[in-house]
Amino acid sequence: MRLTIFQSLMAGYLTIMLLVLSFGSYVAFELNRLSHISHLAAGVDSNVIQIAESLSTRLRLLVSIEKKYWISKDTDFFLLFTKRQKEFSEELSSLEPLISGTEPNNSLRTVLALSHSYFNGVNNRKNDVDTAHSAIYESNRDELVETLLYSLNQIEQVSDKARDEKIRKSEMISKEVLWTTIAFATACIILSLIVSLLATKRIVRPIVLFQRKTREIAAGNFARIEELQAPLEICHLADEFNIMSERLQELDRLKEDYISHLSHTLRTPLTAIREASEMLNDGIFDDDPKSKSQLITIVRDECKRLIFSVNRILDLSRMESKMMDYQFVDSDLNELIQTALSRLSPIAHTKNVRLNFEPKADLPHVRVDTDQLHQLLENLIGNALKYTDPGGSVTLNVEAPKTAGALLHISVTDTGRGIEPQNLQNIFEKFRRIEKGKETTRGSGLGLAIAQHIVKAHGGSIWVESKKSYGSTFYFSLPPA
Ligand code: ADP
């Protein structure tokens, strides 16, 4: 599939954008994980440590109040004990939801059970007057409190460890994200460079090829650009380049044809003039006035032909550069055609070709440059005579416009050799001659090009219909005056 420059650049950059997007999602996910771990470390573990520490302190205080009570039997101490016990129990219950994991849960269960036994023990001892029981309690309590403190310490240590572990994990994630970011940024830079390099290569390589081919064309080798691996726009440019190259090749061929043809057109009369003038100069026919007069006629005719050819070339360049001066006047088309026919009738007579024209009544006048219109008619009738064999005919016809203001159509039909369909397209191009060098009929290849310029300058158009070996009809249209 061929992509345009924009599409291939977009494909490359979209890939990079997709990568950046997926990397963004990865960073967002990792940062979220990091924030969760930090929250656990700072919010949960630190809280657990703090509460466990506070519970240990409270327990020690409770034991000291309890001892004071046993010694003094002062009920205020017992009331204080009860108050502190309540605070202890509340703090302990605030610890419960923060604990997770088997080991801390076991320690918490121990703390709950032992603190319960401890407070029960104190209350039982207060209500119990049995001194023997009191002595047992006394010895058990220290052990129970030690176990309680040990369990609280266990919770504290496990949480401390968990917090350290979380901090370590956070550091690890931060480092991982940092290195991934560095690696990704490097990959992105390399990928962008590769995309730019590939895109540039896909554009620069054909440009270099274009440069080479253009140089070849300048050197006269009309090369084509075949099979190009390039973006769509450049492929289209290559197609246009090939069309241009073909056209230039054709123009080059036309130029060569023309030079050979023109040299033939100019050289033939010039050679005839030179030969005739040399013979006259040498006095070869001094004793033969008839032959001498024939030679002078040849010189005169060839001079006329030469002037005619040079004038055609000058006319065409003036028309092409829009420097032709047209003098438009209202004219009768019947008269114009009749004048052109009478000028060409000697040639028709010599060639034994019939000239037919039926003047049309009520034809609207046309506004034309009469000299140019004569040239146009003579070019068309002259061609028709030139390319029609003896015994044939050339017929002129004028179609009066069906509606007022519509164009008049004039046609010149011959029964000559006709034109092949492939040549009909470019027959109006200058220097275009179908004979291609081995012509038997003299011509400049400018007549139809000049005819087209004249018709266009009058606001009409010119076209041809023809059938090989049957004849041709040249049509042109003119607006009414
Ligand atoms: P030229 O001076 O060579 O006739 P034109 O421009 O008048 O130049 O004509 C170009 C070519 O068109 C001619 O070489 C000829 O091959 C062809 N052509 C023109 N008119 C006719 C026609 N009536 N019948 C056949 N071919 C024609």
CSV table of N, CA and C in Angstrom, one decimal, residues 30 60 140 262 406 416 468:
chain,number,residue,atom,x,y,z
A,30,GLU,N,2.4,3.0,38.4
A,30,GLU,CA,3.5,2.8,39.4
A,30,GLU,C,3.4,3.9,40.5
A,60,ARG,N,2.0,-0.1,81.8
A,60,ARG,CA,2.9,0.1,82.9
A,60,ARG,C,2.2,1.1,83.9
A,140,ASN,N,1.1,-14.3,89.5
A,140,ASN,CA,0.7,-14.5,88.0
A,140,ASN,C,0.7,-13.2,87.3
A,262,LEU,N,12.4,21.9,-42.7
A,262,LEU,CA,12.6,23.4,-43.0
A,262,LEU,C,13.8,23.5,-44.0
A,406,ALA,N,-26.1,32.9,-33.6
A,406,ALA,CA,-25.3,31.6,-33.5
A,406,ALA,C,-24.2,31.7,-34.5
A,416,GLY,N,-9.8,13.3,-50.9
A,416,GLY,CA,-8.4,12.9,-50.9
A,416,GLY,C,-8.0,11.7,-50.1
A,468,LYS,N,-9.6,7.6,-43.5
A,468,LYS,CA,-8.5,7.2,-44.3
A,468,LYS,C,-8.9,6.7,-45.7
